[in-house]
Coordinates of N, CA and C in Angstrom, one line a residue:
M22 N 303.0 104.6 25.7 CA 302.1 105.1 24.7 C 301.9 104.0 23.7
N23 N 300.8 103.9 23.2 CA 300.4 102.9 22.1 C 301.3 103.1 20.9
N24 N 302.0 102.1 20.4 CA 302.9 102.2 19.2 C 302.2 102.7 18.0
L25 N 300.9 102.3 17.8 CA 300.2 102.7 16.6 C 299.9 104.2 16.7
L26 N 299.5 104.7 17.9 CA 299.3 106.1 18.1 C 300.5 106.9 17.8
Y27 N 301.6 106.4 18.4 CA 302.9 107.1 18.2 C 303.3 107.2 16.7
E28 N 303.1 106.1 16.0 CA 303.4 106.1 14.5 C 302.5 107.0 13.8
Q29 N 301.3 107.2 14.2 CA 300.4 108.2 13.6 C 300.7 109.6 13.9
I30 N 301.3 109.9 15.0 CA 301.7 111.2 15.4 C 303.0 111.6 14.8
L31 N 303.9 110.7 14.7 CA 305.3 111.0 14.2 C 305.4 111.8 12.9
P32 N 304.6 111.4 11.9 CA 304.7 112.1 10.6 C 304.0 113.5 10.6
L33 N 303.3 113.8 11.6 CA 302.6 115.1 11.6 C 303.6 116.3 11.6
S34 N 303.2 117.4 11.0 CA 304.1 118.6 11.0 C 304.1 119.2 12.4
I35 N 305.0 120.1 12.6 CA 305.1 120.8 13.9 C 303.8 121.5 14.2
P36 N 303.2 122.3 13.3 CA 301.9 122.9 13.6 C 300.8 121.9 13.9
E37 N 300.8 120.8 13.2 CA 299.8 119.8 13.5 C 300.0 119.2 14.8
K38 N 301.2 119.0 15.2 CA 301.5 118.4 16.6 C 301.1 119.4 17.6
L39 N 301.4 120.7 17.4 CA 301.0 121.7 18.4 C 299.5 121.8 18.5
Q40 N 298.8 121.7 17.4 CA 297.3 121.7 17.4 C 296.8 120.5 18.2
L41 N 297.4 119.3 18.0 CA 297.1 118.1 18.8 C 297.3 118.3 20.2
I42 N 298.4 118.9 20.6 CA 298.7 119.2 22.0 C 297.6 120.2 22.6
E43 N 297.3 121.2 21.8 CA 296.3 122.2 22.3 C 294.9 121.5 22.5
N44 N 294.6 120.6 21.5 CA 293.3 119.8 21.7 C 293.3 118.9 22.9
I45 N 294.4 118.3 23.1 CA 294.5 117.4 24.3 C 294.4 118.2 25.6
W46 N 295.2 119.4 25.6 CA 295.1 120.2 26.8 C 293.7 120.8 27.0
D47 N 293.0 121.2 26.0 CA 291.7 121.7 26.1 C 290.7 120.6 26.7
S48 N 291.0 119.3 26.3 CA 290.1 118.2 26.8 C 290.4 118.0 28.3
I49 N 291.6 118.2 28.7 CA 292.0 118.1 30.1 C 291.3 119.2 30.9
V50 N 291.5 120.4 30.5 CA 290.9 121.6 31.1 C 289.4 121.4 31.3
A51 N 288.7 120.9 30.2 CA 287.3 120.7 30.2 C 286.8 119.8 31.3
S52 N 287.7 118.9 31.8 CA 287.3 118.0 32.8 C 288.2 118.2 34.1
A53 N 288.6 119.4 34.3 CA 289.6 119.7 35.4 C 289.0 119.3 36.8
E54 N 287.7 119.4 36.9 CA 287.1 119.1 38.2 C 287.2 117.7 38.6
K55 N 287.5 116.8 37.6 CA 287.7 115.4 37.9 C 289.1 115.0 38.3
I56 N 290.0 116.0 38.2 CA 291.4 115.8 38.6 C 291.5 115.8 40.1
P57 N 292.0 114.7 40.8 CA 292.1 114.7 42.2 C 293.2 115.6 42.7
L58 N 292.9 116.5 43.7 CA 293.9 117.4 44.2 C 294.1 117.1 45.7
T59 N 295.4 117.3 46.2 CA 295.6 117.2 47.6 C 295.1 118.4 48.3
H60 N 295.0 118.4 49.6 CA 294.6 119.6 50.3 C 295.6 120.8 50.1
A61 N 296.9 120.5 50.0 CA 297.9 121.5 49.8 C 297.8 122.1 48.4
Q62 N 297.4 121.3 47.4 CA 297.2 121.8 46.0 C 296.0 122.7 46.0
K63 N 294.9 122.3 46.7 CA 293.7 123.2 46.7 C 294.1 124.5 47.4
Q64 N 294.8 124.5 48.4 CA 295.2 125.7 49.1 C 296.1 126.6 48.2
E65 N 296.9 126.0 47.4 CA 297.8 126.7 46.5 C 296.9 127.4 45.4
L66 N 295.9 126.7 44.9 CA 295.0 127.2 43.9 C 294.2 128.4 44.5
D67 N 293.7 128.2 45.8 CA 293.0 129.3 46.4 C 293.9 130.5 46.6
L68 N 295.1 130.3 46.9 CA 296.1 131.4 47.1 C 296.2 132.1 45.8
E69 N 296.3 131.4 44.7 CA 296.5 132.0 43.3 C 295.2 132.8 43.0
E70 N 294.0 132.2 43.4 CA 292.8 132.9 43.1 C 292.8 134.3 43.9
A71 N 293.2 134.2 45.1 CA 293.3 135.5 45.9 C 294.2 136.5 45.3
Y72 N 295.4 136.0 44.8 CA 296.3 136.9 44.2 C 295.7 137.5 43.0
Q73 N 295.0 136.7 42.1 CA 294.4 137.3 40.9 C 293.4 138.3 41.3
W74 N 292.6 138.0 42.3 CA 291.6 139.0 42.8 C 292.3 140.3 43.2
Y75 N 293.4 140.2 44.0 CA 294.1 141.3 44.4 C 294.6 142.1 43.2
E76 N 295.2 141.5 42.2 CA 295.7 142.2 41.1 C 294.6 143.0 40.4
V77 N 293.4 142.4 40.2 CA 292.3 143.1 39.5 C 291.9 144.3 40.3
Q78 N 291.7 144.1 41.6 CA 291.2 145.1 42.5 C 292.3 146.3 42.6
A79 N 293.5 145.9 42.6 CA 294.6 146.9 42.7 C 294.5 147.8 41.4
N80 N 294.3 147.2 40.3 CA 294.2 148.0 39.0 C 293.0 148.9 39.0
Q81 N 291.9 148.4 39.6 CA 290.6 149.2 39.6 C 290.5 150.2 40.7
L82 N 291.0 149.9 41.9 CA 290.8 150.8 43.0 C 292.0 151.5 43.5
G83 N 293.2 151.1 43.1 CA 294.4 151.8 43.6 C 295.1 150.9 44.6
S84 N 296.3 150.7 44.4 CA 297.1 149.8 45.2 C 297.1 150.1 46.7
E85 N 297.1 151.4 47.1 CA 297.1 151.7 48.5 C 295.9 151.1 49.3
F86 N 294.8 151.3 48.7 CA 293.5 150.8 49.4 C 293.6 149.2 49.4
I87 N 294.0 148.6 48.3 CA 294.0 147.2 48.3 C 295.1 146.6 49.2
D88 N 296.3 147.3 49.3 CA 297.3 146.9 50.3 C 296.7 146.9 51.7
S89 N 295.9 147.8 52.0 CA 295.3 147.8 53.4 C 294.4 146.7 53.6
L90 N 293.6 146.3 52.5 CA 292.7 145.1 52.6 C 293.5 143.9 52.7
L91 N 294.6 143.8 51.9 CA 295.4 142.6 52.0 C 296.1 142.4 53.4
L92 N 296.5 143.5 53.9 CA 297.1 143.5 55.2 C 296.1 143.0 56.3
R93 N 294.9 143.5 56.2 CA 293.9 143.1 57.2 C 293.6 141.6 57.0
W94 N 293.5 141.1 55.8 CA 293.3 139.7 55.5 C 294.4 138.9 56.0
M95 N 295.6 139.3 55.8 CA 296.8 138.5 56.3 C 296.8 138.4 57.8
N96 N 296.3 139.5 58.5 CA 296.4 139.5 59.9 C 295.3 138.7 60.6
N97 N 294.1 138.7 60.0 CA 293.0 137.9 60.6 C 292.1 137.1 59.7
K98 N 292.5 137.1 58.4 CA 291.8 136.3 57.4 C 290.3 136.5 57.4
V99 N 289.8 137.7 57.5 CA 288.4 138.0 57.4 C 287.9 138.3 56.0
L100 N 288.8 138.6 55.1 CA 288.4 138.8 53.7 C 288.6 137.5 53.0
F101 N 288.1 137.5 51.8 CA 288.2 136.3 50.9 C 287.6 135.1 51.7
P102 N 286.3 135.1 52.0 CA 285.7 134.0 52.9 C 285.9 132.6 52.3
K103 N 285.9 132.5 51.0 CA 286.0 131.2 50.4 C 287.4 130.6 50.6
I104 N 288.4 131.5 50.7 CA 289.8 131.0 50.7 C 290.2 130.5 52.1
Y105 N 290.8 129.4 52.1 CA 291.3 128.7 53.3 C 290.3 128.3 54.3
Y106 N 289.0 128.3 53.9 CA 288.0 127.9 54.8 C 287.3 126.6 54.2
H107 N 288.0 125.6 53.9 CA 287.5 124.4 53.3 C 287.0 123.4 54.4

């Protein structure tokens, strides 16, 4: 890290440092599509997306119905067409 930058950050209060971290993180998230990912990382993100979809649907439709959909998907991957079909 640049020493000048470090010297500017050091005297900041904890809330100011946390705000700086939040601002930096927001700038990273804003350009997330530019972050190179491996195939395995993309699959992991797709799996997380599928899990989030499952959670939302389970809350809306009832877990028994969603469990049957998830079981069908796990057996032949016909649901979630975007997932794992890169």
